[in-house]
JSON list of C-alpha atoms in Angstrom, two decimals:
[
{"chain": "A", "resi": 1, "resn": "MET", "atom": "CA", "xyz": [2.05, 45.97, 50.46]},
{"chain": "A", "resi": 2, "resn": "THR", "atom": "CA", "xyz": [3.25, 50.19, 51.93]},
{"chain": "A", "resi": 3, "resn": "LYS", "atom": "CA", "xyz": [5.03, 52.56, 49.95]},
{"chain": "A", "resi": 4, "resn": "TRP", "atom": "CA", "xyz": [7.65, 54.18, 51.11]},
{"chain": "A", "resi": 5, "resn": "THR", "atom": "CA", "xyz": [8.32, 57.05, 51.93]},
{"chain": "A", "resi": 6, "resn": "PRO", "atom": "CA", "xyz": [11.30, 59.21, 53.01]},
{"chain": "A", "resi": 7, "resn": "THR", "atom": "CA", "xyz": [12.02, 60.20, 56.32]},
{"chain": "A", "resi": 8, "resn": "HIS", "atom": "CA", "xyz": [14.68, 63.19, 55.91]},
{"chain": "A", "resi": 9, "resn": "GLU", "atom": "CA", "xyz": [14.16, 66.60, 53.68]},
{"chain": "A", "resi": 10, "resn": "ALA", "atom": "CA", "xyz": [15.22, 66.39, 50.70]},
{"chain": "A", "resi": 11, "resn": "PRO", "atom": "CA", "xyz": [18.69, 67.90, 50.17]},
{"chain": "A", "resi": 12, "resn": "ALA", "atom": "CA", "xyz": [18.97, 71.51, 48.36]},
{"chain": "A", "resi": 13, "resn": "PRO", "atom": "CA", "xyz": [20.45, 72.00, 45.39]},
{"chain": "A", "resi": 14, "resn": "LEU", "atom": "CA", "xyz": [24.38, 72.35, 44.87]},
{"chain": "A", "resi": 15, "resn": "GLU", "atom": "CA", "xyz": [24.82, 75.26, 42.58]},
{"chain": "A", "resi": 16, "resn": "GLY", "atom": "CA", "xyz": [28.47, 75.65, 41.44]},
{"chain": "A", "resi": 17, "resn": "PRO", "atom": "CA", "xyz": [30.24, 76.99, 38.36]},
{"chain": "A", "resi": 18, "resn": "VAL", "atom": "CA", "xyz": [27.79, 76.23, 36.02]},
{"chain": "A", "resi": 19, "resn": "VAL", "atom": "CA", "xyz": [28.10, 77.97, 33.11]},
{"chain": "A", "resi": 20, "resn": "SER", "atom": "CA", "xyz": [31.62, 77.25, 33.29]},
{"chain": "A", "resi": 21, "resn": "THR", "atom": "CA", "xyz": [30.74, 73.54, 32.98]},
{"chain": "A", "resi": 22, "resn": "ILE", "atom": "CA", "xyz": [29.12, 73.62, 29.88]},
{"chain": "A", "resi": 23, "resn": "ILE", "atom": "CA", "xyz": [30.83, 75.34, 28.40]},
{"chain": "A", "resi": 24, "resn": "GLY", "atom": "CA", "xyz": [33.91, 73.40, 29.18]},
{"chain": "A", "resi": 25, "resn": "GLY", "atom": "CA", "xyz": [31.81, 69.95, 27.94]},
{"chain": "A", "resi": 26, "resn": "THR", "atom": "CA", "xyz": [31.30, 72.02, 24.88]},
{"chain": "A", "resi": 27, "resn": "VAL", "atom": "CA", "xyz": [34.85, 72.98, 24.12]},
{"chain": "A", "resi": 28, "resn": "LEU", "atom": "CA", "xyz": [35.66, 69.59, 24.69]},
{"chain": "A", "resi": 29, "resn": "TRP", "atom": "CA", "xyz": [33.56, 67.60, 22.54]},
{"chain": "A", "resi": 30, "resn": "PHE", "atom": "CA", "xyz": [34.24, 70.83, 19.52]},
{"chain": "A", "resi": 31, "resn": "VAL", "atom": "CA", "xyz": [38.39, 69.61, 20.14]},
{"chain": "A", "resi": 32, "resn": "LEU", "atom": "CA", "xyz": [36.97, 65.80, 19.64]},
{"chain": "A", "resi": 33, "resn": "PHE", "atom": "CA", "xyz": [35.69, 66.62, 16.39]},
{"chain": "A", "resi": 34, "resn": "LEU", "atom": "CA", "xyz": [38.94, 68.32, 15.34]},
{"chain": "A", "resi": 35, "resn": "VAL", "atom": "CA", "xyz": [41.21, 65.64, 16.61]},
{"chain": "A", "resi": 36, "resn": "GLN", "atom": "CA", "xyz": [38.75, 62.86, 14.63]},
{"chain": "A", "resi": 37, "resn": "LEU", "atom": "CA", "xyz": [38.34, 65.15, 11.42]},
{"chain": "A", "resi": 38, "resn": "PRO", "atom": "CA", "xyz": [41.65, 64.09, 10.06]},
{"chain": "A", "resi": 39, "resn": "PHE", "atom": "CA", "xyz": [41.10, 60.48, 10.16]},
{"chain": "A", "resi": 40, "resn": "TYR", "atom": "CA", "xyz": [37.59, 60.62, 8.96]},
{"chain": "A", "resi": 41, "resn": "GLY", "atom": "CA", "xyz": [38.70, 58.29, 6.29]},
{"chain": "A", "resi": 42, "resn": "TRP", "atom": "CA", "xyz": [39.12, 55.00, 8.86]},
{"chain": "A", "resi": 43, "resn": "PHE", "atom": "CA", "xyz": [36.76, 56.38, 10.51]},
{"chain": "A", "resi": 44, "resn": "ASP", "atom": "CA", "xyz": [34.59, 55.16, 7.00]},
{"chain": "A", "resi": 45, "resn": "ASP", "atom": "CA", "xyz": [36.45, 52.69, 6.35]},
{"chain": "A", "resi": 46, "resn": "HIS", "atom": "CA", "xyz": [35.58, 50.75, 9.70]},
{"chain": "A", "resi": 47, "resn": "GLY", "atom": "CA", "xyz": [32.00, 51.93, 9.74]},
{"chain": "A", "resi": 48, "resn": "HIS", "atom": "CA", "xyz": [32.64, 54.45, 12.78]},
{"chain": "A", "resi": 49, "resn": "THR", "atom": "CA", "xyz": [31.73, 57.89, 10.86]},
{"chain": "A", "resi": 50, "resn": "TRP", "atom": "CA", "xyz": [28.85, 57.86, 13.92]},
{"chain": "A", "resi": 51, "resn": "TRP", "atom": "CA", "xyz": [31.69, 59.08, 16.15]},
{"chain": "A", "resi": 52, "resn": "VAL", "atom": "CA", "xyz": [33.09, 61.67, 14.16]},
{"chain": "A", "resi": 53, "resn": "TRP", "atom": "CA", "xyz": [29.14, 63.16, 14.33]},
{"chain": "A", "resi": 54, "resn": "THR", "atom": "CA", "xyz": [27.95, 62.67, 17.65]},
{"chain": "A", "resi": 55, "resn": "CYS", "atom": "CA", "xyz": [31.13, 64.43, 18.58]},
{"chain": "A", "resi": 56, "resn": "LEU", "atom": "CA", "xyz": [30.05, 66.88, 16.24]},
{"chain": "A", "resi": 57, "resn": "ALA", "atom": "CA", "xyz": [26.23, 66.48, 18.01]},
{"chain": "A", "resi": 58, "resn": "GLY", "atom": "CA", "xyz": [27.69, 67.37, 21.47]},
{"chain": "A", "resi": 59, "resn": "ALA", "atom": "CA", "xyz": [28.99, 70.04, 20.26]},
{"chain": "A", "resi": 60, "resn": "GLY", "atom": "CA", "xyz": [26.43, 72.02, 18.97]},
{"chain": "A", "resi": 61, "resn": "LEU", "atom": "CA", "xyz": [24.14, 70.57, 22.45]},
{"chain": "A", "resi": 62, "resn": "GLY", "atom": "CA", "xyz": [26.81, 72.57, 24.16]},
{"chain": "A", "resi": 63, "resn": "LEU", "atom": "CA", "xyz": [25.63, 75.67, 22.15]},
{"chain": "A", "resi": 64, "resn": "ILE", "atom": "CA", "xyz": [22.15, 74.97, 23.11]},
{"chain": "A", "resi": 65, "resn": "GLY", "atom": "CA", "xyz": [22.52, 74.42, 26.15]},
{"chain": "A", "resi": 66, "resn": "ILE", "atom": "CA", "xyz": [25.28, 77.50, 26.69]},
{"chain": "A", "resi": 67, "resn": "TRP", "atom": "CA", "xyz": [22.97, 79.68, 25.79]},
{"chain": "A", "resi": 68, "resn": "TYR", "atom": "CA", "xyz": [19.65, 77.96, 28.39]},
{"chain": "A", "resi": 69, "resn": "VAL", "atom": "CA", "xyz": [22.18, 78.10, 31.87]},
{"chain": "A", "resi": 70, "resn": "ARG", "atom": "CA", "xyz": [23.52, 81.79, 30.37]},
{"chain": "A", "resi": 71, "resn": "GLY", "atom": "CA", "xyz": [20.04, 82.95, 30.93]},
{"chain": "A", "resi": 72, "resn": "ARG", "atom": "CA", "xyz": [18.84, 80.88, 33.48]},
{"chain": "A", "resi": 73, "resn": "ASP", "atom": "CA", "xyz": [22.35, 81.78, 35.58]},
{"chain": "A", "resi": 74, "resn": "ALA", "atom": "CA", "xyz": [21.13, 85.85, 34.72]},
{"chain": "A", "resi": 75, "resn": "ALA", "atom": "CA", "xyz": [17.58, 85.36, 35.91]},
{"chain": "A", "resi": 76, "resn": "ILE", "atom": "CA", "xyz": [18.98, 83.68, 39.06]},
{"chain": "A", "resi": 77, "resn": "LYS", "atom": "CA", "xyz": [20.88, 87.12, 39.44]},
{"chain": "A", "resi": 78, "resn": "ARG", "atom": "CA", "xyz": [17.86, 89.18, 38.42]},
{"chain": "A", "resi": 79, "resn": "ASP", "atom": "CA", "xyz": [15.95, 87.71, 40.56]},
{"chain": "A", "resi": 80, "resn": "ALA", "atom": "CA", "xyz": [18.19, 88.08, 43.39]},
{"chain": "A", "resi": 81, "resn": "ALA", "atom": "CA", "xyz": [18.97, 91.53, 43.43]},
{"chain": "A", "resi": 82, "resn": "ALA", "atom": "CA", "xyz": [15.46, 92.64, 42.95]},
{"chain": "A", "resi": 83, "resn": "PRO", "atom": "CA", "xyz": [14.07, 94.85, 46.04]},
{"chain": "A", "resi": 84, "resn": "GLU", "atom": "CA", "xyz": [11.87, 92.64, 48.00]},
{"chain": "A", "resi": 85, "resn": "PRO", "atom": "CA", "xyz": [7.90, 93.77, 47.66]},
{"chain": "A", "resi": 86, "resn": "GLN", "atom": "CA", "xyz": [6.44, 95.72, 51.26]},
{"chain": "A", "resi": 87, "resn": "ALA", "atom": "CA", "xyz": [4.14, 94.15, 52.69]},
{"chain": "A", "resi": 88, "resn": "ASP", "atom": "CA", "xyz": [1.05, 96.13, 53.80]},
{"chain": "A", "resi": 89, "resn": "ARG", "atom": "CA", "xyz": [1.22, 96.95, 57.16]},
{"chain": "A", "resi": 90, "resn": "PRO", "atom": "CA", "xyz": [-2.73, 97.37, 58.61]},
{"chain": "A", "resi": 91, "resn": "THR", "atom": "CA", "xyz": [-3.20, 100.75, 60.60]},
{"chain": "A", "resi": 92, "resn": "ALA", "atom": "CA", "xyz": [-4.27, 101.00, 63.76]}
]
Protein backbone atom coordinates (compact mmCIF):
# COMPACT_ATOMS: atom_id res chain seq x y z
CA MET A 1 0.00 0.00 0.00
CA THR A 2 1.45 3.33 -1.01
CA LYS A 3 1.19 6.55 0.90
CA TRP A 4 -0.98 9.23 -0.67
CA THR A 5 0.84 12.48 -1.35
CA PRO A 6 -0.86 15.69 -2.44
CA THR A 7 -0.27 16.77 -6.01
CA HIS A 8 -0.69 20.50 -5.38
CA GLU A 9 0.84 23.16 -3.18
CA ALA A 10 -0.74 23.91 0.16
CA PRO A 11 -2.53 27.27 0.23
CA ALA A 12 -0.93 30.17 2.05
CA PRO A 13 -2.30 30.72 5.56
CA LEU A 14 -4.93 33.42 5.91
CA GLU A 15 -3.92 36.46 7.90
CA GLY A 16 -6.90 38.23 9.38
CA PRO A 17 -7.63 40.44 12.34
CA VAL A 18 -6.21 37.92 14.83
CA VAL A 19 -5.85 40.29 17.80
CA SER A 20 -9.41 41.60 17.57
CA THR A 21 -10.75 38.08 17.12
CA ILE A 22 -9.04 36.88 20.30
CA ILE A 23 -10.15 39.99 22.21
CA GLY A 24 -13.74 39.42 21.06
CA GLY A 25 -13.67 35.79 22.17
CA THR A 26 -12.19 36.70 25.54
CA VAL A 27 -14.82 39.36 26.13
CA LEU A 28 -17.53 36.87 25.17
CA TRP A 29 -16.27 34.28 27.68
CA PHE A 30 -16.12 36.91 30.44
CA VAL A 31 -19.63 38.20 29.65
CA LEU A 32 -20.93 34.63 29.76
CA PHE A 33 -19.29 34.22 33.17
CA LEU A 34 -20.91 37.41 34.46
CA VAL A 35 -24.33 36.42 33.08
CA GLN A 36 -24.19 33.03 34.80
CA LEU A 37 -22.86 34.32 38.12
CA PRO A 38 -26.25 35.44 39.55
CA PHE A 39 -27.59 31.93 38.90
CA TYR A 40 -24.74 30.17 40.71
CA GLY A 41 -27.17 28.64 43.22
CA TRP A 42 -29.23 27.04 40.47
CA PHE A 43 -26.10 25.69 38.77
CA ASP A 44 -24.92 24.33 42.12
CA ASP A 45 -28.26 22.63 42.82
CA HIS A 46 -28.22 20.89 39.44
CA GLY A 47 -24.53 19.96 39.41
CA HIS A 48 -23.60 22.38 36.62
CA THR A 49 -21.17 24.70 38.38
CA TRP A 50 -18.54 23.64 35.88
CA TRP A 51 -20.37 25.81 33.32
CA VAL A 52 -19.59 28.93 35.34
CA TRP A 53 -15.96 27.98 35.91
CA THR A 54 -15.50 26.99 32.27
CA CYS A 55 -16.47 30.53 31.23
CA LEU A 56 -14.02 32.00 33.73
CA ALA A 57 -11.27 29.66 32.50
CA GLY A 58 -12.04 30.67 28.91
CA ALA A 59 -11.67 34.33 29.85
CA GLY A 60 -8.40 33.64 31.68
CA LEU A 61 -6.95 31.65 28.80
CA GLY A 62 -8.14 34.38 26.46
CA LEU A 63 -6.02 36.89 28.39
CA ILE A 64 -2.99 34.68 27.76
CA GLY A 65 -4.05 34.47 24.11
CA ILE A 66 -4.27 38.27 23.84
CA TRP A 67 -0.78 38.61 25.26
CA TYR A 68 0.52 36.02 22.82
CA VAL A 69 -1.10 37.33 19.63
CA ARG A 70 -0.20 40.95 20.40
CA GLY A 71 3.44 39.92 20.74
CA ARG A 72 3.21 37.86 17.55
CA ASP A 73 1.60 40.73 15.66
CA ALA A 74 4.26 43.17 16.91
CA ALA A 75 7.03 40.76 15.85
CA ILE A 76 5.53 40.39 12.37
CA LYS A 77 5.29 44.17 11.98
CA ARG A 78 8.84 44.63 13.30
CA ASP A 79 10.14 42.09 10.80
CA ALA A 80 8.25 43.72 7.93
CA ALA A 81 9.64 47.18 8.84
CA ALA A 82 13.24 45.99 9.19
CA PRO A 83 15.51 47.00 6.32
CA GLU A 84 16.56 44.20 4.01
CA PRO A 85 20.23 43.22 4.46
CA GLN A 86 22.45 44.28 1.59
CA ALA A 87 24.08 41.41 -0.28
CA ASP A 88 27.82 41.86 -0.75
CA ARG A 89 28.63 42.34 -4.41
CA PRO A 90 31.86 40.88 -5.66
CA THR A 91 34.24 43.46 -7.10
CA ALA A 92 35.37 42.79 -10.63
